[in-house]
Amino acid sequence: MRAEIIQDKQGYTATFSRTLAHTPQSVWQMLTDNQKLKQWFSELSVEDLKEGGTMRFDFEGGSYEELAILEYEEGSILGFEWWKDQVHFEVRSLNGDTQLLLIETIRQITPHTAKELTGWHVCLDVIQARLDGEEIDRDQEWQKELPEYERLLDSLTGSLG
């Protein structure tokens, strides 16, 4: 399911939602256990898992960026800086399943935003596949979803040129 994107006072909010047939604890581990995190976002790791702690984005070759953890509630909420924007995960029990929300607060839509949203979309697909014991072709999913996010953003903002 694609993100719902709305314009608000701060810019835009993209909300992704997945219902997963797994326990909240197993979904939470995918977000916070570095070995599991690497399965769906190899450049991202947890450095200090607490509010005020940090995530690390590894650009490879020895270069990395520290991203502050802005919100943390064990087992349910993880929010962190995403450069000028913010990313917020919520894990909720839902009728025997687990709802995983990813909410990105975007200050300004740029030509790169569609790629970023496509990336988050594919990451969530990979989380679901890994929890289900399956593999997906990331590149194929990327190629399928990118034009859809470009179209969606274009409908919100007009052509990004």
Short mmCIF file of C-alpha atoms in Angstrom, two decimals:
data_model
loop_
_atom_site.label_atom_id
_atom_site.label_comp_id
_atom_site.label_asym_id
_atom_site.label_seq_id
_atom_site.Cartn_x
_atom_site.Cartn_y
_atom_site.Cartn_z
CA MET A 1 0.00 0.00 0.00
CA ARG A 2 1.39 3.39 -0.99
CA ALA A 3 1.82 6.29 1.39
CA GLU A 4 -0.90 8.83 1.95
CA ILE A 5 0.64 12.27 1.50
CA ILE A 6 -1.02 15.41 2.81
CA GLN A 7 0.04 19.02 2.92
CA ASP A 8 0.10 20.66 6.33
CA LYS A 9 1.44 23.82 7.98
CA GLN A 10 5.00 22.46 8.23
CA GLY A 11 5.14 21.08 4.69
CA TYR A 12 3.95 17.54 3.97
CA THR A 13 3.30 14.36 5.90
CA ALA A 14 3.66 10.94 4.26
CA THR A 15 2.03 8.09 6.18
CA PHE A 16 2.72 4.47 5.31
CA SER A 17 0.71 1.72 7.01
CA ARG A 18 1.24 -2.03 6.97
CA THR A 19 -0.72 -4.71 8.82
CA LEU A 20 1.62 -7.59 9.59
CA ALA A 21 0.66 -11.07 10.77
CA HIS A 22 3.43 -11.04 13.37
CA THR A 23 3.80 -10.04 17.00
CA PRO A 24 4.53 -6.42 17.91
CA GLN A 25 7.79 -7.63 19.48
CA SER A 26 9.03 -9.21 16.23
CA VAL A 27 8.11 -6.08 14.26
CA TRP A 28 9.82 -3.87 16.88
CA GLN A 29 12.99 -5.96 16.59
CA MET A 30 13.09 -5.28 12.84
CA LEU A 31 13.35 -1.57 13.69
CA THR A 32 15.73 -1.68 16.65
CA ASP A 33 17.92 -4.80 16.50
CA ASN A 34 20.90 -3.91 14.31
CA GLN A 35 21.17 -7.41 12.81
CA LYS A 36 17.53 -7.27 11.73
CA LEU A 37 17.72 -3.60 10.73
CA LYS A 38 20.54 -4.44 8.32
CA GLN A 39 18.20 -6.86 6.52
CA TRP A 40 16.02 -4.04 5.24
CA PHE A 41 18.18 -0.89 5.49
CA SER A 42 21.87 -1.79 5.40
CA GLU A 43 23.13 1.78 5.84
CA LEU A 44 21.13 2.46 9.03
CA SER A 45 22.01 1.33 12.56
CA VAL A 46 21.04 2.09 16.13
CA GLU A 47 23.84 3.64 18.15
CA ASP A 48 22.09 4.61 21.39
CA LEU A 49 18.47 3.45 21.59
CA LYS A 50 16.73 6.07 23.74
CA GLU A 51 15.20 9.51 23.37
CA GLY A 52 18.19 11.77 22.87
CA GLY A 53 20.18 8.82 21.53
CA THR A 54 21.33 8.37 17.95
CA MET A 55 20.87 6.43 14.76
CA ARG A 56 23.75 6.23 12.30
CA PHE A 57 23.54 6.46 8.53
CA ASP A 58 26.65 4.92 6.97
CA PHE A 59 27.61 6.43 3.62
CA GLU A 60 30.31 3.74 3.36
CA GLY A 61 33.99 4.49 2.92
CA GLY A 62 34.22 5.72 6.53
CA SER A 63 31.70 8.55 6.17
CA TYR A 64 28.54 8.58 8.27
CA GLU A 65 25.90 10.90 9.70
CA GLU A 66 24.50 10.80 13.24
CA LEU A 67 20.70 11.22 13.36
CA ALA A 68 19.17 12.19 16.71
CA ILE A 69 16.43 10.00 18.17
CA LEU A 70 13.65 12.47 18.92
CA GLU A 71 10.99 10.09 20.24
CA TYR A 72 11.35 6.72 21.90
CA GLU A 73 8.90 4.49 23.70
CA GLU A 74 10.10 0.91 24.17
CA GLY A 75 8.24 -1.48 21.92
CA SER A 76 6.06 1.10 20.20
CA ILE A 77 7.60 4.42 19.08
CA LEU A 78 10.87 5.31 17.37
CA GLY A 79 11.25 8.75 15.81
CA PHE A 80 14.47 10.28 14.52
CA GLU A 81 15.88 13.09 12.42
CA TRP A 82 16.08 12.44 8.72
CA TRP A 83 18.32 15.35 7.81
CA LYS A 84 15.93 18.33 7.55
CA ASP A 85 12.93 16.02 7.95
CA GLN A 86 11.78 13.48 10.52
CA VAL A 87 10.87 9.79 10.42
CA HIS A 88 8.51 8.29 12.99
CA PHE A 89 7.70 4.57 13.38
CA GLU A 90 4.79 3.26 15.45
CA VAL A 91 4.14 -0.37 16.28
CA ARG A 92 0.61 -1.19 17.49
CA SER A 93 -1.24 -4.39 18.30
CA LEU A 94 -4.25 -4.73 16.00
CA ASN A 95 -6.74 -7.59 16.32
CA GLY A 96 -4.05 -10.26 16.71
CA ASP A 97 -1.82 -8.67 14.06
CA THR A 98 0.52 -5.69 14.23
CA GLN A 99 0.08 -2.34 12.57
CA LEU A 100 3.33 -0.70 11.52
CA LEU A 101 3.14 2.99 10.71
CA LEU A 102 5.94 5.02 9.18
CA ILE A 103 5.26 8.74 9.16
CA GLU A 104 7.72 11.04 7.45
CA THR A 105 7.45 14.77 8.02
CA ILE A 106 8.76 16.49 4.89
CA ARG A 107 9.50 20.20 5.02
CA GLN A 108 9.85 20.66 1.28
CA ILE A 109 9.17 18.46 -1.75
CA THR A 110 12.28 18.24 -3.94
CA PRO A 111 13.09 16.18 -7.05
CA HIS A 112 14.65 13.62 -4.65
CA THR A 113 11.49 13.18 -2.52
CA ALA A 114 9.86 10.60 -4.81
CA LYS A 115 13.01 8.46 -4.60
CA GLU A 116 13.05 8.74 -0.82
CA LEU A 117 9.37 7.80 -0.49
CA THR A 118 9.89 4.90 -2.89
CA GLY A 119 12.80 3.79 -0.73
CA TRP A 120 10.68 3.78 2.43
CA HIS A 121 7.91 1.93 0.58
CA VAL A 122 10.33 -0.79 -0.55
CA CYS A 123 11.88 -0.97 2.95
CA LEU A 124 8.47 -1.70 4.44
CA ASP A 125 7.86 -4.34 1.77
CA VAL A 126 11.20 -5.93 2.69
CA ILE A 127 10.33 -5.90 6.42
CA GLN A 128 7.08 -7.70 5.64
CA ALA A 129 8.78 -10.20 3.33
CA ARG A 130 11.56 -10.95 5.86
CA LEU A 131 9.05 -11.47 8.67
CA ASP A 132 7.10 -13.79 6.35
CA GLY A 133 10.30 -15.71 5.55
CA GLU A 134 10.30 -14.52 1.94
CA GLU A 135 12.54 -12.48 -0.33
CA ILE A 136 11.54 -9.74 -2.74
CA ASP A 137 13.38 -8.17 -5.64
CA ARG A 138 14.13 -4.68 -4.34
CA ASP A 139 15.09 -3.30 -7.75
CA GLN A 140 11.92 -4.61 -9.37
CA GLU A 141 9.78 -3.12 -6.58
CA TRP A 142 11.71 0.17 -6.83
CA GLN A 143 11.15 0.40 -10.59
CA LYS A 144 7.45 -0.34 -10.16
CA GLU A 145 6.85 2.16 -7.34
CA LEU A 146 9.02 5.14 -8.35
CA PRO A 147 6.75 6.32 -11.21
CA GLU A 148 3.75 6.04 -8.90
CA TYR A 149 5.36 8.27 -6.25
CA GLU A 150 6.49 10.73 -8.92
CA ARG A 151 2.92 10.89 -10.19
CA LEU A 152 1.52 11.25 -6.66
CA LEU A 153 3.89 14.09 -5.77
CA ASP A 154 3.27 15.78 -9.13
CA SER A 155 -0.47 15.74 -8.42
CA LEU A 156 0.21 17.50 -5.11
CA THR A 157 2.74 20.08 -6.27
CA GLY A 158 2.66 20.37 -10.05
CA SER A 159 5.66 19.40 -12.13
CA LEU A 160 9.00 19.35 -10.31
CA GLY A 161 10.75 19.95 -13.60
#
